[in-house]
Amino acid sequence: MDIRCGNGFDVHAFEPGDHVVLCGLRIPHDKALKGHSDADVGMHAVTDAIYGALADGDIGQHFPPSDPQWKGAASHIFLEHAVARARRRGFEITNMDCTLICERPKIGPHAQAMRAEMARIMELPLDRVSVKATTSERLGFTGREEGIAALATVTLVAS
Ligand code: MG
């Protein structure tokens, strides 16, 4: 069997604003995330995990930040691209696990809706999709609320 594991990591800094987009969900907040696209740090980490499992580069190679067509882009475009490339290569995504690292906004109240949205975009059953969160105990850039970090793992199995 060809079983592949991929990891992804992403960080976006805060800037002034009134909402963030995390794992496809728009969440009211007293800051926004800065980025060329919608800065969905969770979705970017998951997308990179899929590219990683495929040994197929990274999100910056497929969607260069220098390319104006991705300015303000909704990040589901990136995730759908990675999912399609996995399927085209004959792989089934068997699970995804994403960890958001931030003090605020609080993720817990939104985690189930994030799972549902990620499962919908990835066309996966809900029980194969995990979105969870932790803080860094007020340490470092996430602890100082300068930005949000995200980690992701995916497993692909050749179908
Ligand atoms: Mg990013």
Tab-separated table of N, CA and C and ligand atoms in Angstrom:
chain	number	residue	atom	x	y	z
A	1	MET	N	0.832	-1.209	0.000
A	1	MET	CA	0.000	0.000	0.000
A	1	MET	C	0.859	1.248	0.000
A	2	ASP	N	0.418	2.241	-0.718
A	2	ASP	CA	1.123	3.525	-0.732
A	2	ASP	C	0.388	4.481	0.203
A	3	ILE	N	0.923	4.629	1.404
A	3	ILE	CA	0.321	5.505	2.415
A	3	ILE	C	1.271	6.674	2.647
A	4	ARG	N	0.764	7.874	2.540
A	4	ARG	CA	1.626	9.052	2.641
A	4	ARG	C	1.107	10.027	3.674
A	5	CYS	N	2.042	10.588	4.437
A	5	CYS	CA	1.707	11.566	5.457
A	5	CYS	C	2.345	12.894	5.048
A	6	GLY	N	1.626	13.973	5.183
A	6	GLY	CA	2.185	15.283	4.875
A	6	GLY	C	1.922	16.247	6.008
A	7	ASN	N	2.860	17.186	6.191
A	7	ASN	CA	2.619	18.213	7.218
A	7	ASN	C	2.628	19.595	6.589
A	8	GLY	N	1.971	20.498	7.261
A	8	GLY	CA	1.932	21.885	6.810
A	8	GLY	C	2.006	22.815	8.008
A	9	PHE	N	2.604	23.971	7.780
A	9	PHE	CA	2.729	24.982	8.841
A	9	PHE	C	2.557	26.344	8.200
A	10	ASP	N	1.841	27.229	8.865
A	10	ASP	CA	1.690	28.573	8.324
A	10	ASP	C	1.514	29.572	9.465
A	11	VAL	N	1.865	30.809	9.181
A	11	VAL	CA	1.723	31.914	10.135
A	11	VAL	C	1.206	33.124	9.372
A	12	HIS	N	0.273	33.831	9.941
A	12	HIS	CA	-0.087	35.154	9.421
A	12	HIS	C	-0.121	36.145	10.578
A	13	ALA	N	0.350	37.345	10.304
A	13	ALA	CA	0.384	38.407	11.312
A	13	ALA	C	-0.963	39.131	11.366
A	14	PHE	N	-1.245	39.687	12.516
A	14	PHE	CA	-2.433	40.525	12.647
A	14	PHE	C	-2.181	41.915	12.074
A	15	GLU	N	-3.251	42.533	11.605
A	15	GLU	CA	-3.263	43.947	11.228
A	15	GLU	C	-4.621	44.491	11.667
A	16	PRO	N	-4.801	45.791	11.621
A	16	PRO	CA	-6.092	46.341	12.035
A	16	PRO	C	-7.225	45.761	11.176
A	17	GLY	N	-8.353	45.526	11.789
A	17	GLY	CA	-9.485	44.966	11.052
A	17	GLY	C	-10.576	44.528	12.003
A	18	ASP	N	-11.610	43.901	11.451
A	18	ASP	CA	-12.751	43.542	12.300
A	18	ASP	C	-13.159	42.075	12.205
A	19	HIS	N	-12.374	41.273	11.429
A	19	HIS	CA	-12.677	39.838	11.396
A	19	HIS	C	-11.464	39.064	10.894
A	20	VAL	N	-11.469	37.771	11.189
A	20	VAL	CA	-10.467	36.867	10.620
A	20	VAL	C	-11.211	35.761	9.885
A	21	VAL	N	-10.518	35.113	8.926
A	21	VAL	CA	-11.071	33.938	8.254
A	21	VAL	C	-10.201	32.753	8.659
A	22	LEU	N	-10.813	31.790	9.321
A	22	LEU	CA	-10.074	30.627	9.810
A	22	LEU	C	-10.812	29.343	9.425
A	23	CYS	N	-10.115	28.465	8.721
A	23	CYS	CA	-10.717	27.213	8.242
A	23	CYS	C	-12.063	27.475	7.585
A	24	GLY	N	-12.091	28.518	6.764
A	24	GLY	CA	-13.262	28.811	5.953
A	24	GLY	C	-14.358	29.582	6.647
A	25	LEU	N	-14.158	29.899	7.916
A	25	LEU	CA	-15.195	30.590	8.684
A	25	LEU	C	-14.789	32.042	8.942
A	26	ARG	N	-15.715	32.946	8.704
A	26	ARG	CA	-15.472	34.355	9.020
A	26	ARG	C	-15.859	34.575	10.473
A	27	ILE	N	-14.883	35.010	11.271
A	27	ILE	CA	-15.108	35.170	12.712
A	27	ILE	C	-14.856	36.626	13.092
A	28	PRO	N	-15.840	37.304	13.665
A	28	PRO	CA	-15.631	38.676	14.110
A	28	PRO	C	-14.492	38.736	15.135
A	29	HIS	N	-13.595	39.714	14.971
A	29	HIS	CA	-12.465	39.850	15.895
A	29	HIS	C	-12.045	41.317	15.871
A	30	ASP	N	-11.239	41.727	16.845
A	30	ASP	CA	-10.829	43.131	16.868
A	30	ASP	C	-9.556	43.384	16.054
A	31	LYS	N	-9.113	42.337	15.319
A	31	LYS	CA	-7.983	42.461	14.391
A	31	LYS	C	-8.294	41.599	13.167
A	32	ALA	N	-7.523	41.814	12.105
A	32	ALA	CA	-7.622	40.957	10.912
A	32	ALA	C	-6.286	40.268	10.716
A	33	LEU	N	-6.251	39.248	9.856
A	33	LEU	CA	-4.987	38.614	9.490
A	33	LEU	C	-4.511	39.196	8.168
A	34	LYS	N	-3.204	39.509	8.167
A	34	LYS	CA	-2.600	40.143	7.011
A	34	LYS	C	-2.131	39.080	6.025
A	35	GLY	N	-2.427	39.288	4.753
A	35	GLY	CA	-1.961	38.323	3.762
A	35	GLY	C	-2.387	38.736	2.388
A	36	HIS	N	-1.789	38.102	1.401
A	36	HIS	CA	-2.117	38.431	0.020
A	36	HIS	C	-3.522	37.916	-0.319
A	37	SER	N	-3.828	36.699	0.136
A	37	SER	CA	-5.162	36.126	-0.053
A	37	SER	C	-6.020	36.534	1.144
A	38	ASP	N	-7.021	35.710	1.479
A	38	ASP	CA	-7.829	36.010	2.669
A	38	ASP	C	-7.109	35.651	3.965
A	39	ALA	N	-5.866	35.173	3.858
A	39	ALA	CA	-4.994	34.896	5.010
A	39	ALA	C	-5.550	33.820	5.942
A	40	ASP	N	-6.253	32.844	5.357
A	40	ASP	CA	-6.797	31.740	6.168
A	40	ASP	C	-5.663	30.772	6.510
A	41	VAL	N	-5.044	31.048	7.627
A	41	VAL	CA	-3.818	30.351	8.029
A	41	VAL	C	-4.055	28.849	8.199
A	42	GLY	N	-5.234	28.470	8.695
A	42	GLY	CA	-5.552	27.054	8.882
A	42	GLY	C	-5.679	26.343	7.548
A	43	MET	N	-6.403	26.958	6.625
A	43	MET	CA	-6.590	26.333	5.321
A	43	MET	C	-5.276	26.248	4.557
A	44	HIS	N	-4.418	27.244	4.732
A	44	HIS	CA	-3.113	27.214	4.070
A	44	HIS	C	-2.259	26.058	4.597
A	45	ALA	N	-2.290	25.827	5.903
A	45	ALA	CA	-1.494	24.729	6.478
A	45	ALA	C	-1.993	23.384	5.953
A	46	VAL	N	-3.305	23.214	5.864
A	46	VAL	CA	-3.866	21.951	5.358
A	46	VAL	C	-3.505	21.766	3.884
A	47	THR	N	-3.595	22.831	3.110
A	47	THR	CA	-3.245	22.776	1.687
A	47	THR	C	-1.792	22.348	1.515
A	48	ASP	N	-0.909	22.947	2.316
A	48	ASP	CA	0.511	22.597	2.230
A	48	ASP	C	0.773	21.160	2.675
A	49	ALA	N	-0.017	20.662	3.614
A	49	ALA	CA	0.142	19.274	4.064
A	49	ALA	C	-0.168	18.312	2.914
A	50	ILE	N	-1.191	18.648	2.117
A	50	ILE	CA	-1.529	17.785	0.968
A	50	ILE	C	-0.413	17.831	-0.071
A	51	TYR	N	0.043	19.039	-0.417
A	51	TYR	CA	1.172	19.143	-1.353
A	51	TYR	C	2.378	18.369	-0.808
A	52	GLY	N	2.589	18.457	0.489
A	52	GLY	CA	3.718	17.770	1.114
A	52	GLY	C	3.620	16.263	0.958
A	53	ALA	N	2.435	15.722	1.198
A	53	ALA	CA	2.242	14.272	1.067
A	53	ALA	C	2.476	13.819	-0.371
A	54	LEU	N	2.156	14.692	-1.324
A	54	LEU	CA	2.334	14.365	-2.744
A	54	LEU	C	3.756	14.660	-3.224
A	55	ALA	N	4.591	15.269	-2.351
A	55	ALA	CA	5.905	15.775	-2.758
A	55	ALA	C	5.740	16.683	-3.978
A	56	ASP	N	4.777	17.580	-3.877
A	56	ASP	CA	4.332	18.399	-5.003
A	56	ASP	C	4.480	19.886	-4.674
A	57	GLY	N	5.622	20.245	-4.084
A	57	GLY	CA	5.898	21.662	-3.844
A	57	GLY	C	5.094	22.224	-2.694
A	58	ASP	N	4.832	23.532	-2.758
A	58	ASP	CA	4.090	24.181	-1.682
A	58	ASP	C	3.148	25.230	-2.254
A	59	ILE	N	2.357	25.785	-1.395
A	59	ILE	CA	1.296	26.700	-1.811
A	59	ILE	C	1.860	27.930	-2.529
A	60	GLY	N	3.052	28.356	-2.110
A	60	GLY	CA	3.671	29.525	-2.726
A	60	GLY	C	4.127	29.266	-4.160
A	61	GLN	N	4.440	27.995	-4.464
A	61	GLN	CA	4.829	27.649	-5.836
A	61	GLN	C	3.609	27.562	-6.749
A	62	HIS	N	2.517	27.003	-6.210
A	62	HIS	CA	1.312	26.861	-7.028
A	62	HIS	C	0.555	28.184	-7.166
A	63	PHE	N	0.629	29.013	-6.122
A	63	PHE	CA	-0.105	30.287	-6.119
A	63	PHE	C	0.834	31.403	-5.651
A	64	PRO	N	1.753	31.857	-6.518
A	64	PRO	CA	2.762	32.844	-6.101
A	64	PRO	C	2.114	34.117	-5.540
A	65	PRO	N	2.567	34.567	-4.355
A	65	PRO	CA	2.022	35.795	-3.768
A	65	PRO	C	2.259	37.009	-4.670
A	66	SER	N	3.239	36.899	-5.580
A	66	SER	CA	3.536	38.015	-6.485
A	66	SER	C	2.495	38.133	-7.597
A	67	ASP	N	1.656	37.098	-7.759
A	67	ASP	CA	0.668	37.094	-8.834
A	67	ASP	C	-0.597	37.829	-8.377
A	68	PRO	N	-0.915	38.953	-9.018
A	68	PRO	CA	-2.043	39.768	-8.548
A	68	PRO	C	-3.387	39.050	-8.595
A	69	GLN	N	-3.496	37.973	-9.398
A	69	GLN	CA	-4.809	37.317	-9.488
A	69	GLN	C	-5.215	36.634	-8.179
A	70	TRP	N	-4.258	36.412	-7.258
A	70	TRP	CA	-4.592	35.759	-5.982
A	70	TRP	C	-4.801	36.773	-4.863
A	71	LYS	N	-4.768	38.071	-5.214
A	71	LYS	CA	-4.954	39.102	-4.190
A	71	LYS	C	-6.373	39.010	-3.639
A	72	GLY	N	-6.472	38.833	-2.325
A	72	GLY	CA	-7.783	38.741	-1.678
A	72	GLY	C	-8.521	37.450	-1.980
A	73	ALA	N	-7.830	36.481	-2.604
A	73	ALA	CA	-8.491	35.229	-3.009
A	73	ALA	C	-9.016	34.463	-1.802
A	74	ALA	N	-10.153	33.815	-2.001
A	74	ALA	CA	-10.680	32.906	-0.972
A	74	ALA	C	-9.827	31.643	-0.993
A	75	SER	N	-9.376	31.220	0.158
A	75	SER	CA	-8.378	30.151	0.224
A	75	SER	C	-8.922	28.778	-0.147
A	76	HIS	N	-10.249	28.632	-0.255
A	76	HIS	CA	-10.770	27.319	-0.679
A	76	HIS	C	-10.280	26.988	-2.092
A	77	ILE	N	-9.938	28.022	-2.881
A	77	ILE	CA	-9.377	27.789	-4.224
A	77	ILE	C	-8.080	26.980	-4.109
A	78	PHE	N	-7.243	27.333	-3.153
A	78	PHE	CA	-5.956	26.646	-2.960
A	78	PHE	C	-6.191	25.204	-2.481
A	79	LEU	N	-7.089	25.086	-1.496
A	79	LEU	CA	-7.345	23.754	-0.928
A	79	LEU	C	-7.961	22.831	-1.979
A	80	GLU	N	-8.911	23.339	-2.731
A	80	GLU	CA	-9.546	22.516	-3.771
A	80	GLU	C	-8.518	22.079	-4.822
A	81	HIS	N	-7.572	22.952	-5.127
A	81	HIS	CA	-6.515	22.626	-6.082
A	81	HIS	C	-5.672	21.459	-5.568
A	82	ALA	N	-5.299	21.513	-4.303
A	82	ALA	CA	-4.476	20.446	-3.716
A	82	ALA	C	-5.257	19.134	-3.656
A	83	VAL	N	-6.521	19.207	-3.251
A	83	VAL	CA	-7.357	18.001	-3.165
A	83	VAL	C	-7.495	17.369	-4.553
A	84	ALA	N	-7.714	18.209	-5.568
A	84	ALA	CA	-7.879	17.694	-6.936
A	84	ALA	C	-6.585	17.035	-7.419
A	85	ARG	N	-5.449	17.614	-7.062
A	85	ARG	CA	-4.170	17.030	-7.502
A	85	ARG	C	-3.946	15.673	-6.840
A	86	ALA	N	-4.360	15.566	-5.568
A	86	ALA	CA	-4.239	14.280	-4.868
A	86	ALA	C	-5.105	13.227	-5.567
A	87	ARG	N	-6.353	13.577	-5.865
A	87	ARG	CA	-7.277	12.617	-6.492
A	87	ARG	C	-6.768	12.223	-7.879
A	88	ARG	N	-6.251	13.220	-8.616
A	88	ARG	CA	-5.747	12.940	-9.965
A	88	ARG	C	-4.569	11.978	-9.927
A	89	ARG	N	-3.810	12.042	-8.838
A	89	ARG	CA	-2.663	11.133	-8.689
A	89	ARG	C	-3.092	9.771	-8.137
A	90	GLY	N	-4.407	9.605	-7.883
A	90	GLY	CA	-4.916	8.317	-7.421
A	90	GLY	C	-4.932	8.160	-5.913
A	91	PHE	N	-4.863	9.276	-5.189
A	91	PHE	CA	-4.867	9.192	-3.734
A	91	PHE	C	-6.209	9.619	-3.156
A	92	GLU	N	-6.580	8.917	-2.079
A	92	GLU	CA	-7.736	9.294	-1.291
A	92	GLU	C	-7.196	9.935	-0.009
A	93	ILE	N	-7.772	11.046	0.385
A	93	ILE	CA	-7.382	11.666	1.657
A	93	ILE	C	-8.144	10.934	2.751
A	94	THR	N	-7.412	10.268	3.645
A	94	THR	CA	-8.124	9.473	4.659
A	94	THR	C	-8.333	10.241	5.950
A	95	ASN	N	-7.510	11.225	6.235
A	95	ASN	CA	-7.827	12.099	7.367
A	95	ASN	C	-7.026	13.384	7.306
A	96	MET	N	-7.525	14.358	8.003
A	96	MET	CA	-6.871	15.664	8.110
A	96	MET	C	-6.996	16.120	9.551
A	97	ASP	N	-5.923	16.682	10.072
A	97	ASP	CA	-5.929	17.214	11.438
A	97	ASP	C	-5.239	18.568	11.419
A	98	CYS	N	-5.932	19.596	11.868
A	98	CYS	CA	-5.382	20.951	11.851
A	98	CYS	C	-5.425	21.531	13.262
A	99	THR	N	-4.310	22.108	13.689
A	99	THR	CA	-4.251	22.773	14.995
A	99	THR	C	-3.996	24.265	14.795
A	100	LEU	N	-4.878	25.080	15.303
A	100	LEU	CA	-4.708	26.541	15.270
A	100	LEU	C	-4.091	26.967	16.598
A	101	ILE	N	-3.083	27.850	16.524
A	101	ILE	CA	-2.382	28.280	17.733
A	101	ILE	C	-2.592	29.780	17.912
A	102	CYS	N	-3.386	30.140	18.890
A	102	CYS	CA	-3.658	31.556	19.160
A	102	CYS	C	-4.287	31.703	20.545
A	103	GLU	N	-4.178	32.904	21.065
A	103	GLU	CA	-4.863	33.227	22.324
A	103	GLU	C	-6.315	33.632	22.027
A	104	ARG	N	-6.462	34.462	21.018
A	104	ARG	CA	-7.760	34.948	20.594
A	104	ARG	C	-7.756	35.103	19.071
A	105	PRO	N	-8.878	34.975	18.399
A	105	PRO	CA	-10.188	34.632	18.950
A	105	PRO	C	-10.223	33.208	19.525
A	106	LYS	N	-11.131	32.974	20.422
A	106	LYS	CA	-11.298	31.630	20.974
A	106	LYS	C	-11.859	30.733	19.864
A	107	ILE	N	-11.197	29.603	19.646
A	107	ILE	CA	-11.564	28.716	18.543
A	107	ILE	C	-12.673	27.740	18.939
A	108	GLY	N	-12.662	27.338	20.188
A	108	GLY	CA	-13.588	26.292	20.661
A	108	GLY	C	-15.023	26.454	20.175
A	109	PRO	N	-15.614	27.642	20.338
A	109	PRO	CA	-17.009	27.804	19.938
A	109	PRO	C	-17.235	27.643	18.426
A	110	HIS	N	-16.159	27.723	17.633
A	110	HIS	CA	-16.284	27.664	16.171
A	110	HIS	C	-15.746	26.366	15.577
A	111	ALA	N	-15.121	25.545	16.405
A	111	ALA	CA	-14.379	24.385	15.880
A	111	ALA	C	-15.266	23.426	15.087
A	112	GLN	N	-16.481	23.186	15.552
A	112	GLN	CA	-17.340	22.225	14.843
A	112	GLN	C	-17.764	22.769	13.481
A	113	ALA	N	-18.058	24.061	13.438
A	113	ALA	CA	-18.430	24.674	12.150
A	113	ALA	C	-17.230	24.682	11.204
A	114	MET	N	-16.018	24.874	11.737
A	114	MET	CA	-14.801	24.814	10.902
A	114	MET	C	-14.613	23.415	10.336
A	115	ARG	N	-14.796	22.394	11.188
A	115	ARG	CA	-14.685	21.009	10.709
A	115	ARG	C	-15.658	20.769	9.565
A	116	ALA	N	-16.885	21.212	9.765
A	116	ALA	CA	-17.922	20.980	8.756
A	116	ALA	C	-17.559	21.660	7.440
A	117	GLU	N	-17.029	22.872	7.522
A	117	GLU	CA	-16.674	23.600	6.304
A	117	GLU	C	-15.469	22.959	5.604
A	118	MET	N	-14.468	22.558	6.377
A	118	MET	CA	-13.298	21.901	5.778
A	118	MET	C	-13.697	20.557	5.162
A	119	ALA	N	-14.571	19.816	5.841
A	119	ALA	CA	-15.041	18.518	5.320
A	119	ALA	C	-15.804	18.728	4.012
A	120	ARG	N	-16.614	19.776	3.955
A	120	ARG	CA	-17.382	20.074	2.746
A	120	ARG	C	-16.438	20.375	1.571
A	121	ILE	N	-15.465	21.239	1.816
A	121	ILE	CA	-14.545	21.630	0.739
A	121	ILE	C	-13.717	20.428	0.273
A	122	MET	N	-13.286	19.603	1.237
A	122	MET	CA	-12.418	18.467	0.901
A	122	MET	C	-13.214	17.239	0.480
A	123	GLU	N	-14.537	17.339	0.542
A	123	GLU	CA	-15.436	16.225	0.221
A	123	GLU	C	-15.074	14.990	1.039
A	124	LEU	N	-14.963	15.196	2.361
A	124	LEU	CA	-14.627	14.108	3.275
A	124	LEU	C	-15.725	13.981	4.329
A	125	PRO	N	-15.901	12.763	4.869
A	125	PRO	CA	-16.821	12.613	5.993
A	125	PRO	C	-16.288	13.383	7.207
A	126	LEU	N	-17.199	13.881	8.004
A	126	LEU	CA	-16.829	14.716	9.161
A	126	LEU	C	-15.884	13.992	10.120
A	127	ASP	N	-16.048	12.681	10.244
A	127	ASP	CA	-15.222	11.956	11.230
A	127	ASP	C	-13.789	11.734	10.748
A	128	ARG	N	-13.460	12.268	9.572
A	128	ARG	CA	-12.071	12.211	9.088
A	128	ARG	C	-11.409	13.596	9.109
A	129	VAL	N	-12.112	14.564	9.669
A	129	VAL	CA	-11.655	15.954	9.644
A	129	VAL	C	-11.620	16.507	11.071
A	130	SER	N	-10.442	16.955	11.483
A	130	SER	CA	-10.279	17.490	12.834
A	130	SER	C	-9.765	18.928	12.772
A	131	VAL	N	-10.412	19.801	13.504
A	131	VAL	CA	-9.890	21.158	13.713
A	131	VAL	C	-9.882	21.394	15.209
A	132	LYS	N	-8.694	21.678	15.725
A	132	LYS	CA	-8.585	21.897	17.156
A	132	LYS	C	-7.685	23.092	17.404
A	133	ALA	N	-7.548	23.506	18.652
A	133	ALA	CA	-6.787	24.723	18.933
A	133	ALA	C	-6.038	24.598	20.236
A	134	THR	N	-4.995	25.390	20.323
A	134	THR	CA	-4.271	25.515	21.575
A	134	THR	C	-3.746	26.945	21.665
A	135	THR	N	-3.345	27.340	22.853
A	135	THR	CA	-2.640	28.616	22.998
A	135	THR	C	-1.167	28.287	23.163
A	136	SER	N	-0.314	29.310	23.172
A	136	SER	CA	1.093	29.067	23.505
A	136	SER	C	1.395	29.629	24.889
A	137	GLU	N	0.362	29.584	25.748
A	137	GLU	CA	0.540	30.005	27.154
A	137	GLU	C	1.109	31.419	27.258
A	138	ARG	N	0.643	32.272	26.353
A	138	ARG	CA	1.044	33.687	26.325
A	138	ARG	C	2.517	33.880	25.946
A	139	LEU	N	3.195	32.839	25.502
A	139	LEU	CA	4.601	32.941	25.098
A	139	LEU	C	4.705	33.167	23.599
A	140	GLY	N	5.741	33.909	23.199
A	140	GLY	CA	6.045	34.067	21.778
A	140	GLY	C	5.037	34.930	21.040
A	141	PHE	N	5.148	34.912	19.696
A	141	PHE	CA	4.331	35.844	18.903
A	141	PHE	C	2.849	35.532	18.985
A	142	THR	N	2.519	34.244	19.088
A	142	THR	CA	1.088	33.935	19.227
A	142	THR	C	0.607	34.353	20.611
A	143	GLY	N	1.467	34.181	21.604
A	143	GLY	CA	1.111	34.567	22.963
A	143	GLY	C	0.929	36.065	23.122
A	144	ARG	N	1.714	36.824	22.374
A	144	ARG	CA	1.600	38.299	22.412
A	144	ARG	C	0.493	38.794	21.481
A	145	GLU	N	-0.201	37.872	20.857
A	145	GLU	CA	-1.293	38.192	19.926
A	145	GLU	C	-0.815	39.067	18.767
A	146	GLU	N	0.354	38.685	18.245
A	146	GLU	CA	0.882	39.361	17.050
A	146	GLU	C	0.447	38.635	15.777
A	147	GLY	N	-0.028	37.415	15.930
A	147	GLY	CA	-0.450	36.636	14.770
A	147	GLY	C	-0.982	35.282	15.197
A	148	ILE	N	-1.347	34.491	14.187
A	148	ILE	CA	-1.871	33.142	14.425
A	148	ILE	C	-1.015	32.155	13.642
A	149	ALA	N	-0.719	31.013	14.254
A	149	ALA	CA	0.010	29.941	13.579
A	149	ALA	C	-0.917	28.743	13.419
A	150	ALA	N	-0.635	27.920	12.432
A	150	ALA	CA	-1.421	26.700	12.225
A	150	ALA	C	-0.515	25.567	11.774
A	151	LEU	N	-0.834	24.380	12.270
A	151	LEU	CA	-0.149	23.144	11.903
A	151	LEU	C	-1.177	22.203	11.307
A	152	ALA	N	-0.769	21.411	10.324
A	152	ALA	CA	-1.712	20.438	9.779
A	152	ALA	C	-0.997	19.156	9.382
A	153	THR	N	-1.725	18.062	9.491
A	153	THR	CA	-1.257	16.747	9.036
A	153	THR	C	-2.357	16.137	8.177
A	154	VAL	N	-1.979	15.553	7.071
A	154	VAL	CA	-2.950	14.777	6.291
A	154	VAL	C	-2.338	13.412	5.965
A	155	THR	N	-3.212	12.444	5.775
A	155	THR	CA	-2.795	11.123	5.305
A	155	THR	C	-3.490	10.838	3.987
A	156	LEU	N	-2.694	10.381	3.027
A	156	LEU	CA	-3.221	9.993	1.725
A	156	LEU	C	-2.966	8.507	1.523
A	157	VAL	N	-3.944	7.829	0.965
A	157	VAL	CA	-3.790	6.409	0.644
A	157	VAL	C	-4.114	6.232	-0.830
A	158	ALA	N	-3.234	5.531	-1.533
A	158	ALA	CA	-3.485	5.278	-2.959
A	158	ALA	C	-4.719	4.402	-3.078
A	159	SER	N	-5.683	4.866	-3.868
A	159	SER	CA	-6.962	4.141	-3.937
A	159	SER	C	-7.015	3.294	-5.201
B	1	MG	MG	-0.468	31.556	4.351
